[in-house]
Amino acid sequence: MQETSSGAPVDPTRPFILSVDGAGGPFVAALNAAAEAEGLMTGDTLADARAKAGALQVRAADPAADDAALRRLALWATRYTPAVSPWDEQSGADGLFLDVTGASHLFGGEEKLLADLARRLASFGLPARLAIAETAGSAWALARFHPRGSVILPAGQESEALSPLPVETLRLLPETRTTLRRLGFKRVGALIGKPRAPFAARFEKELLTRLDQALGRAPEPLAFIVPPPVYHSLRYLLEPVVTQEAVVAIATRLMRDLVHVLVRDGVGARVLRLALYRVDGGVKIVDIGLTRPTRNVSHVARLIELKQSRAVD
């Protein structure tokens, strides 16, 4: 059996894992499809992983780098909606919540939004499992455990969709999952509709809270990577723009779009942010702060041009 843990390039066609140190020794924190095909799972000890897979490639996990990469991806995902929240540790820290309420129509509907998102992620070498649901908990569960890699769940069908899925879909602590399975509760459906008092007495409030959040009975606050704007406008371009003049022209049109709602509400803008999404996944941010509220398109365009000129200089 061979194992690679040096700095040699990783072969994606062979079993590959990321390991982290634990109380009982190193264990598997993440793995590729080839490792899954060999029977490896996250949480396996490194010794077990070595026993299961030949030609195993091992690298030490770098949580700080993973977190930075996830935050960059979250910033890029604001092209779909301003409300983007990276998953926390309990959700796996390996994905994003996007609140697409009121945004999907800009892409021709939810199906086209998911298709566009999947295509762009794949172009970055990031295959993804995607789901749209009324609650963050249901979307997370379906993205993780549904047989299909892309799912849209109609509102009101949360109980039906989650019932056949394992209790792991509720994002519970490991000790809670272990106890539930020992008591015979292996599927979410075994928890739905049962008397709540025994669960409340046996478990911390985490169990019932997670169940209620997934089913839409309790709110789940999300920590967005940037505060969602009060007003926003966006344009999708058929071809990339490369000149400063083109950027200013597009920003001018975006500001004109905003003026209509600003006039309607009798307000002006004091803080503006222009986000430019590059084809390689990079995002350039231009922030403008004003001492007095404005709806003057020309004034904003001049400020953006000035910012762009300074950035080039």
mmCIF file of C-alpha atoms in Angstrom:
data_model
loop_
_atom_site.group_PDB
_atom_site.id
_atom_site.type_symbol
_atom_site.label_atom_id
_atom_site.label_comp_id
_atom_site.label_asym_id
_atom_site.label_seq_id
_atom_site.Cartn_x
_atom_site.Cartn_y
_atom_site.Cartn_z
ATOM 1 C CA MET A 1 0.000 0.000 0.000
ATOM 2 C CA GLN A 2 1.249 3.460 -0.881
ATOM 3 C CA GLU A 3 0.495 6.741 0.842
ATOM 4 C CA THR A 4 1.417 10.206 -0.309
ATOM 5 C CA SER A 5 1.741 13.045 2.172
ATOM 6 C CA SER A 6 4.444 15.115 0.499
ATOM 7 C CA GLY A 7 4.035 18.291 -1.507
ATOM 8 C CA ALA A 8 3.584 16.354 -4.747
ATOM 9 C CA PRO A 9 0.563 17.357 -6.867
ATOM 10 C CA VAL A 10 -2.658 15.575 -5.928
ATOM 11 C CA ASP A 11 -4.078 13.128 -8.476
ATOM 12 C CA PRO A 12 -7.892 13.699 -8.329
ATOM 13 C CA THR A 13 -8.546 10.239 -9.784
ATOM 14 C CA ARG A 14 -6.964 8.530 -6.740
ATOM 15 C CA PRO A 15 -8.204 8.467 -3.115
ATOM 16 C CA PHE A 16 -7.363 11.753 -1.409
ATOM 17 C CA ILE A 17 -8.137 12.943 2.120
ATOM 18 C CA LEU A 18 -7.533 15.922 4.372
ATOM 19 C CA SER A 19 -6.684 14.964 7.954
ATOM 20 C CA VAL A 20 -6.898 16.810 11.255
ATOM 21 C CA ASP A 21 -5.594 15.887 14.690
ATOM 22 C CA GLY A 22 -8.084 14.669 17.286
ATOM 23 C CA ALA A 23 -8.107 13.248 20.777
ATOM 24 C CA GLY A 24 -7.791 9.721 19.397
ATOM 25 C CA GLY A 25 -5.275 10.632 16.724
ATOM 26 C CA PRO A 26 -5.611 12.033 13.187
ATOM 27 C CA PHE A 27 -8.958 11.561 11.444
ATOM 28 C CA VAL A 28 -10.481 12.292 8.040
ATOM 29 C CA ALA A 29 -11.907 15.798 7.735
ATOM 30 C CA ALA A 30 -12.641 15.774 3.987
ATOM 31 C CA LEU A 31 -12.232 13.413 1.065
ATOM 32 C CA ASN A 32 -12.726 13.179 -2.674
ATOM 33 C CA ALA A 33 -15.027 10.936 -4.703
ATOM 34 C CA ALA A 34 -12.306 8.343 -5.274
ATOM 35 C CA ALA A 35 -11.829 8.003 -1.496
ATOM 36 C CA GLU A 36 -15.596 7.650 -0.989
ATOM 37 C CA ALA A 37 -15.620 4.884 -3.580
ATOM 38 C CA GLU A 38 -13.085 3.024 -1.433
ATOM 39 C CA GLY A 39 -15.474 3.193 1.525
ATOM 40 C CA LEU A 40 -13.843 6.067 3.392
ATOM 41 C CA MET A 41 -15.972 8.532 5.362
ATOM 42 C CA THR A 42 -15.374 11.795 7.188
ATOM 43 C CA GLY A 43 -14.670 11.001 10.813
ATOM 44 C CA ASP A 44 -12.706 7.826 10.030
ATOM 45 C CA THR A 45 -9.385 7.596 11.814
ATOM 46 C CA LEU A 46 -6.371 7.945 9.583
ATOM 47 C CA ALA A 47 -5.396 4.386 10.488
ATOM 48 C CA ASP A 48 -8.770 3.079 9.272
ATOM 49 C CA ALA A 49 -8.492 5.136 6.103
ATOM 50 C CA ARG A 50 -5.101 3.626 5.386
ATOM 51 C CA ALA A 51 -6.516 0.159 5.873
ATOM 52 C CA LYS A 52 -9.403 0.777 3.460
ATOM 53 C CA ALA A 53 -7.680 2.556 0.571
ATOM 54 C CA GLY A 54 -4.574 1.855 -1.390
ATOM 55 C CA ALA A 55 -2.402 4.625 -2.876
ATOM 56 C CA LEU A 56 -3.921 7.023 -0.362
ATOM 57 C CA GLN A 57 -3.016 10.693 -0.753
ATOM 58 C CA VAL A 58 -3.012 12.610 2.542
ATOM 59 C CA ARG A 59 -2.681 16.308 3.261
ATOM 60 C CA ALA A 60 -3.105 18.180 6.524
ATOM 61 C CA ALA A 61 -6.261 20.297 6.594
ATOM 62 C CA ASP A 62 -5.786 24.066 6.752
ATOM 63 C CA PRO A 63 -8.970 25.488 8.342
ATOM 64 C CA ALA A 64 -7.783 29.098 8.097
ATOM 65 C CA ALA A 65 -7.167 28.785 4.349
ATOM 66 C CA ASP A 66 -10.496 26.976 3.904
ATOM 67 C CA ASP A 67 -12.324 29.757 5.758
ATOM 68 C CA ALA A 68 -10.647 32.454 3.646
ATOM 69 C CA ALA A 69 -11.516 30.600 0.432
ATOM 70 C CA LEU A 70 -15.126 30.139 1.528
ATOM 71 C CA ARG A 71 -15.435 33.839 2.301
ATOM 72 C CA ARG A 72 -14.072 34.721 -1.144
ATOM 73 C CA LEU A 73 -16.613 32.388 -2.701
ATOM 74 C CA ALA A 74 -19.375 33.953 -0.581
ATOM 75 C CA LEU A 75 -18.407 37.411 -1.803
ATOM 76 C CA TRP A 76 -18.513 36.156 -5.387
ATOM 77 C CA ALA A 77 -21.965 34.606 -4.763
ATOM 78 C CA THR A 78 -23.411 38.045 -4.028
ATOM 79 C CA ARG A 79 -23.759 38.290 -7.804
ATOM 80 C CA TYR A 80 -26.962 36.261 -7.275
ATOM 81 C CA THR A 81 -28.265 37.977 -4.136
ATOM 82 C CA PRO A 82 -26.829 40.457 -1.630
ATOM 83 C CA ALA A 83 -27.792 38.082 1.204
ATOM 84 C CA VAL A 84 -25.080 35.388 1.351
ATOM 85 C CA SER A 85 -24.025 33.573 4.514
ATOM 86 C CA PRO A 86 -21.088 31.116 4.750
ATOM 87 C CA TRP A 87 -21.885 27.936 6.659
ATOM 88 C CA ASP A 88 -20.628 27.817 10.221
ATOM 89 C CA GLU A 89 -18.843 24.836 11.793
ATOM 90 C CA GLN A 90 -22.068 23.098 12.788
ATOM 91 C CA SER A 91 -23.254 23.279 9.182
ATOM 92 C CA GLY A 92 -19.969 21.857 7.918
ATOM 93 C CA ALA A 93 -18.160 25.120 7.044
ATOM 94 C CA ASP A 94 -18.107 23.963 3.417
ATOM 95 C CA GLY A 95 -20.982 25.752 1.744
ATOM 96 C CA LEU A 96 -23.167 28.824 1.535
ATOM 97 C CA PHE A 97 -26.699 29.944 2.248
ATOM 98 C CA LEU A 98 -28.113 32.317 -0.393
ATOM 99 C CA ASP A 99 -31.387 34.060 0.338
ATOM 100 C CA VAL A 100 -32.729 34.328 -3.207
ATOM 101 C CA THR A 101 -36.122 35.739 -2.187
ATOM 102 C CA GLY A 102 -36.977 38.326 -4.813
ATOM 103 C CA ALA A 103 -33.825 37.578 -6.839
ATOM 104 C CA SER A 104 -34.577 34.407 -8.805
ATOM 105 C CA HIS A 105 -36.747 36.233 -11.365
ATOM 106 C CA LEU A 106 -33.636 38.100 -12.518
ATOM 107 C CA PHE A 107 -32.349 34.794 -13.873
ATOM 108 C CA GLY A 108 -35.601 33.591 -15.352
ATOM 109 C CA GLY A 109 -36.683 31.576 -12.314
ATOM 110 C CA GLU A 110 -35.253 29.285 -9.684
ATOM 111 C CA GLU A 111 -34.333 26.460 -12.067
ATOM 112 C CA LYS A 112 -32.296 28.769 -14.303
ATOM 113 C CA LEU A 113 -30.638 30.376 -11.274
ATOM 114 C CA LEU A 114 -29.506 26.966 -10.001
ATOM 115 C CA ALA A 115 -28.320 25.973 -13.474
ATOM 116 C CA ASP A 116 -26.294 29.151 -13.853
ATOM 117 C CA LEU A 117 -24.805 28.766 -10.377
ATOM 118 C CA ALA A 118 -23.860 25.135 -11.011
ATOM 119 C CA ARG A 119 -22.292 25.996 -14.369
ATOM 120 C CA ARG A 120 -20.178 28.810 -12.983
ATOM 121 C CA LEU A 121 -19.006 26.778 -9.985
ATOM 122 C CA ALA A 122 -18.075 23.888 -12.261
ATOM 123 C CA SER A 123 -16.020 26.276 -14.394
ATOM 124 C CA PHE A 124 -14.008 27.052 -11.239
ATOM 125 C CA GLY A 125 -13.477 23.326 -10.635
ATOM 126 C CA LEU A 126 -16.051 23.316 -7.821
ATOM 127 C CA PRO A 127 -18.760 20.686 -8.353
ATOM 128 C CA ALA A 128 -21.662 21.480 -6.042
ATOM 129 C CA ARG A 129 -24.894 20.086 -4.633
ATOM 130 C CA LEU A 130 -27.639 22.709 -4.681
ATOM 131 C CA ALA A 131 -31.107 23.041 -3.199
ATOM 132 C CA ILE A 132 -33.771 25.717 -2.862
ATOM 133 C CA ALA A 133 -36.308 25.515 -0.031
ATOM 134 C CA GLU A 134 -38.345 27.801 2.194
ATOM 135 C CA THR A 135 -36.001 27.279 5.156
ATOM 136 C CA ALA A 136 -32.232 27.224 5.476
ATOM 137 C CA GLY A 137 -32.435 23.934 7.361
ATOM 138 C CA SER A 138 -34.420 22.192 4.639
ATOM 139 C CA ALA A 139 -32.153 23.535 1.897
ATOM 140 C CA TRP A 140 -29.075 22.305 3.790
ATOM 141 C CA ALA A 141 -30.597 18.858 4.336
ATOM 142 C CA LEU A 142 -31.593 18.418 0.701
ATOM 143 C CA ALA A 143 -28.262 19.683 -0.627
ATOM 144 C CA ARG A 144 -26.456 17.180 1.580
ATOM 145 C CA PHE A 145 -28.669 14.102 1.461
ATOM 146 C CA HIS A 146 -31.131 14.191 -1.433
ATOM 147 C CA PRO A 147 -30.377 11.651 -4.202
ATOM 148 C CA ARG A 148 -30.370 14.413 -6.812
ATOM 149 C CA GLY A 149 -27.632 17.006 -6.841
ATOM 150 C CA SER A 150 -30.032 19.861 -7.599
ATOM 151 C CA VAL A 151 -33.414 20.161 -5.888
ATOM 152 C CA ILE A 152 -36.187 22.758 -5.671
ATOM 153 C CA LEU A 153 -38.668 22.048 -2.877
ATOM 154 C CA PRO A 154 -42.103 23.672 -3.111
ATOM 155 C CA ALA A 155 -43.215 25.564 -0.003
ATOM 156 C CA GLY A 156 -45.134 23.500 2.529
ATOM 157 C CA GLN A 157 -43.495 20.174 1.637
ATOM 158 C CA GLU A 158 -40.707 20.298 4.228
ATOM 159 C CA SER A 159 -42.062 17.497 6.426
ATOM 160 C CA GLU A 160 -42.652 15.173 3.495
ATOM 161 C CA ALA A 161 -39.195 15.826 2.012
ATOM 162 C CA LEU A 162 -37.255 15.494 5.262
ATOM 163 C CA SER A 163 -39.078 12.496 6.759
ATOM 164 C CA PRO A 164 -37.118 9.772 4.898
ATOM 165 C CA LEU A 165 -33.757 11.465 5.480
ATOM 166 C CA PRO A 166 -31.377 10.499 8.319
ATOM 167 C CA VAL A 167 -31.318 12.518 11.561
ATOM 168 C CA GLU A 168 -27.924 13.898 10.478
ATOM 169 C CA THR A 169 -29.853 16.236 8.185
ATOM 170 C CA LEU A 170 -30.829 18.341 11.226
ATOM 171 C CA ARG A 171 -27.227 19.498 11.844
ATOM 172 C CA LEU A 172 -27.158 18.106 15.375
ATOM 173 C CA LEU A 173 -24.161 17.700 17.655
ATOM 174 C CA PRO A 174 -22.438 14.298 17.358
ATOM 175 C CA GLU A 175 -23.516 13.213 20.840
ATOM 176 C CA THR A 176 -27.140 14.075 20.048
ATOM 177 C CA ARG A 177 -27.056 12.040 16.835
ATOM 178 C CA THR A 178 -25.497 9.087 18.632
ATOM 179 C CA THR A 179 -28.134 9.113 21.380
ATOM 180 C CA LEU A 180 -30.999 9.384 18.899
ATOM 181 C CA ARG A 181 -29.763 6.409 16.926
ATOM 182 C CA ARG A 182 -29.252 4.383 20.089
ATOM 183 C CA LEU A 183 -32.886 5.085 20.977
ATOM 184 C CA GLY A 184 -34.023 3.963 17.540
ATOM 185 C CA PHE A 185 -34.600 7.403 15.959
ATOM 186 C CA LYS A 186 -32.741 7.079 12.673
ATOM 187 C CA ARG A 187 -34.948 9.162 10.352
ATOM 188 C CA VAL A 188 -36.315 12.665 10.683
ATOM 189 C CA GLY A 189 -39.822 11.278 10.164
ATOM 190 C CA ALA A 190 -39.499 9.405 13.457
ATOM 191 C CA LEU A 191 -39.269 12.771 15.238
ATOM 192 C CA ILE A 192 -42.022 14.658 13.402
ATOM 193 C CA GLY A 193 -45.399 14.593 15.076
ATOM 194 C CA LYS A 194 -44.177 12.880 18.236
ATOM 195 C CA PRO A 195 -44.871 14.357 21.719
ATOM 196 C CA ARG A 196 -42.295 17.029 22.383
ATOM 197 C CA ALA A 197 -42.055 16.754 26.167
ATOM 198 C CA PRO A 198 -39.935 13.557 26.197
ATOM 199 C CA PHE A 199 -37.486 15.064 23.705
ATOM 200 C CA ALA A 200 -37.268 18.286 25.708
ATOM 201 C CA ALA A 201 -36.597 16.311 28.891
ATOM 202 C CA ARG A 202 -33.973 14.012 27.359
ATOM 203 C CA PHE A 203 -32.122 16.421 25.062
ATOM 204 C CA GLU A 204 -30.922 19.975 25.121
ATOM 205 C CA LYS A 205 -33.147 22.456 23.263
ATOM 206 C CA GLU A 206 -30.871 22.021 20.243
ATOM 207 C CA LEU A 207 -32.875 19.036 18.943
ATOM 208 C CA LEU A 208 -36.304 20.657 18.899
ATOM 209 C CA THR A 209 -34.850 23.984 17.738
ATOM 210 C CA ARG A 210 -33.157 22.396 14.723
ATOM 211 C CA LEU A 211 -36.295 20.426 13.872
ATOM 212 C CA ASP A 212 -38.468 23.547 14.118
ATOM 213 C CA GLN A 213 -36.027 25.574 12.027
ATOM 214 C CA ALA A 214 -35.968 22.957 9.259
ATOM 215 C CA LEU A 215 -39.763 22.777 9.193
ATOM 216 C CA GLY A 216 -40.247 26.548 9.270
ATOM 217 C CA ARG A 217 -41.704 26.679 12.781
ATOM 218 C CA ALA A 218 -38.813 28.738 14.193
ATOM 219 C CA PRO A 219 -36.561 31.362 12.576
ATOM 220 C CA GLU A 220 -32.908 30.718 11.808
ATOM 221 C CA PRO A 221 -30.876 33.953 11.796
ATOM 222 C CA LEU A 222 -28.074 34.004 9.218
ATOM 223 C CA ALA A 223 -24.833 35.969 9.442
ATOM 224 C CA PHE A 224 -24.443 37.575 6.012
ATOM 225 C CA ILE A 225 -20.947 38.197 4.724
ATOM 226 C CA VAL A 226 -21.871 41.806 3.951
ATOM 227 C CA PRO A 227 -24.908 43.712 5.245
ATOM 228 C CA PRO A 228 -27.630 43.471 2.576
ATOM 229 C CA PRO A 229 -28.217 46.877 0.993
ATOM 230 C CA VAL A 230 -31.469 48.728 1.378
ATOM 231 C CA TYR A 231 -31.587 49.263 -2.391
ATOM 232 C CA HIS A 232 -29.658 47.486 -5.104
ATOM 233 C CA SER A 233 -29.506 47.177 -8.869
ATOM 234 C CA LEU A 234 -27.549 44.835 -11.110
ATOM 235 C CA ARG A 235 -26.720 44.193 -14.733
ATOM 236 C CA TYR A 236 -25.536 40.971 -16.376
ATOM 237 C CA LEU A 237 -23.331 41.499 -19.409
ATOM 238 C CA LEU A 238 -23.073 39.314 -22.481
ATOM 239 C CA GLU A 239 -19.366 40.103 -22.797
ATOM 240 C CA PRO A 240 -16.745 41.127 -20.212
ATOM 241 C CA VAL A 241 -15.803 44.805 -20.040
ATOM 242 C CA VAL A 242 -12.154 45.788 -19.748
ATOM 243 C CA THR A 243 -11.973 49.577 -19.988
ATOM 244 C CA GLN A 244 -12.516 52.182 -17.284
ATOM 245 C CA GLU A 245 -14.958 54.033 -19.522
ATOM 246 C CA ALA A 246 -17.134 50.949 -19.880
ATOM 247 C CA VAL A 247 -17.172 50.398 -16.110
ATOM 248 C CA VAL A 248 -18.247 54.005 -15.513
ATOM 249 C CA ALA A 249 -20.954 53.721 -18.190
ATOM 250 C CA ILE A 250 -22.386 50.584 -16.575
ATOM 251 C CA ALA A 251 -22.241 52.154 -13.110
ATOM 252 C CA THR A 252 -24.095 55.166 -14.481
ATOM 253 C CA ARG A 253 -26.902 52.951 -15.782
ATOM 254 C CA LEU A 254 -27.087 51.144 -12.435
ATOM 255 C CA MET A 255 -27.397 54.467 -10.611
ATOM 256 C CA ARG A 256 -30.159 55.551 -12.972
ATOM 257 C CA ASP A 257 -32.039 52.365 -12.083
ATOM 258 C CA LEU A 258 -31.708 53.212 -8.390
ATOM 259 C CA VAL A 259 -32.913 56.771 -8.802
ATOM 260 C CA HIS A 260 -36.445 55.569 -9.586
ATOM 261 C CA VAL A 261 -36.881 53.832 -6.224
ATOM 262 C CA LEU A 262 -35.033 56.576 -4.339
ATOM 263 C CA VAL A 263 -37.425 59.176 -5.739
ATOM 264 C CA ARG A 264 -40.392 56.925 -5.002
ATOM 265 C CA ASP A 265 -39.357 56.642 -1.336
ATOM 266 C CA GLY A 266 -38.262 60.268 -1.023
ATOM 267 C CA VAL A 267 -34.700 59.409 0.015
ATOM 268 C CA GLY A 268 -31.147 59.790 -1.244
ATOM 269 C CA ALA A 269 -28.004 57.659 -1.117
ATOM 270 C CA ARG A 270 -25.161 58.372 1.295
ATOM 271 C CA VAL A 271 -23.253 55.102 0.964
ATOM 272 C CA LEU A 272 -22.878 53.285 -2.353
ATOM 273 C CA ARG A 273 -21.031 50.095 -3.273
ATOM 274 C CA LEU A 274 -20.185 48.981 -6.796
ATOM 275 C CA ALA A 275 -19.317 45.277 -7.035
ATOM 276 C CA LEU A 276 -17.626 44.124 -10.243
ATOM 277 C CA TYR A 277 -17.631 40.360 -10.809
ATOM 278 C CA ARG A 278 -14.795 39.042 -12.949
ATOM 279 C CA VAL A 279 -15.028 35.971 -15.148
ATOM 280 C CA ASP A 280 -12.292 34.239 -13.105
ATOM 281 C CA GLY A 281 -14.345 34.502 -9.911
ATOM 282 C CA GLY A 282 -12.617 37.581 -8.522
ATOM 283 C CA VAL A 283 -14.646 40.482 -7.168
ATOM 284 C CA LYS A 284 -13.616 44.131 -7.154
ATOM 285 C CA ILE A 285 -15.410 46.441 -4.733
ATOM 286 C CA VAL A 286 -15.685 50.226 -5.115
ATOM 287 C CA ASP A 287 -17.140 51.972 -2.049
ATOM 288 C CA ILE A 288 -18.358 55.566 -2.099
ATOM 289 C CA GLY A 289 -19.299 57.592 0.968
ATOM 290 C CA LEU A 290 -21.140 60.916 0.650
ATOM 291 C CA THR A 291 -21.549 63.697 3.192
ATOM 292 C CA ARG A 292 -25.058 64.477 1.949
ATOM 293 C CA PRO A 293 -27.752 62.231 0.445
ATOM 294 C CA THR A 294 -27.845 62.330 -3.340
ATOM 295 C CA ARG A 295 -29.781 61.092 -6.330
ATOM 296 C CA ASN A 296 -27.492 62.880 -8.787
ATOM 297 C CA VAL A 297 -26.392 60.313 -11.372
ATOM 298 C CA SER A 298 -23.666 62.495 -12.893
ATOM 299 C CA HIS A 299 -22.149 63.235 -9.478
ATOM 300 C CA VAL A 300 -21.974 59.548 -8.607
ATOM 301 C CA ALA A 301 -20.498 58.706 -12.017
ATOM 302 C CA ARG A 302 -17.719 61.285 -11.494
ATOM 303 C CA LEU A 303 -16.906 59.825 -8.086
ATOM 304 C CA ILE A 304 -16.685 56.314 -9.521
ATOM 305 C CA GLU A 305 -14.473 57.539 -12.359
ATOM 306 C CA LEU A 306 -12.209 59.222 -9.816
ATOM 307 C CA LYS A 307 -12.021 56.045 -7.714
ATOM 308 C CA GLN A 308 -11.210 54.002 -10.800
ATOM 309 C CA SER A 309 -8.493 56.430 -11.870
ATOM 310 C CA ARG A 310 -6.843 56.255 -8.454
ATOM 311 C CA ALA A 311 -6.978 52.463 -8.511
ATOM 312 C CA VAL A 312 -5.226 52.415 -11.895
ATOM 313 C CA ASP A 313 -2.633 54.968 -10.826
#
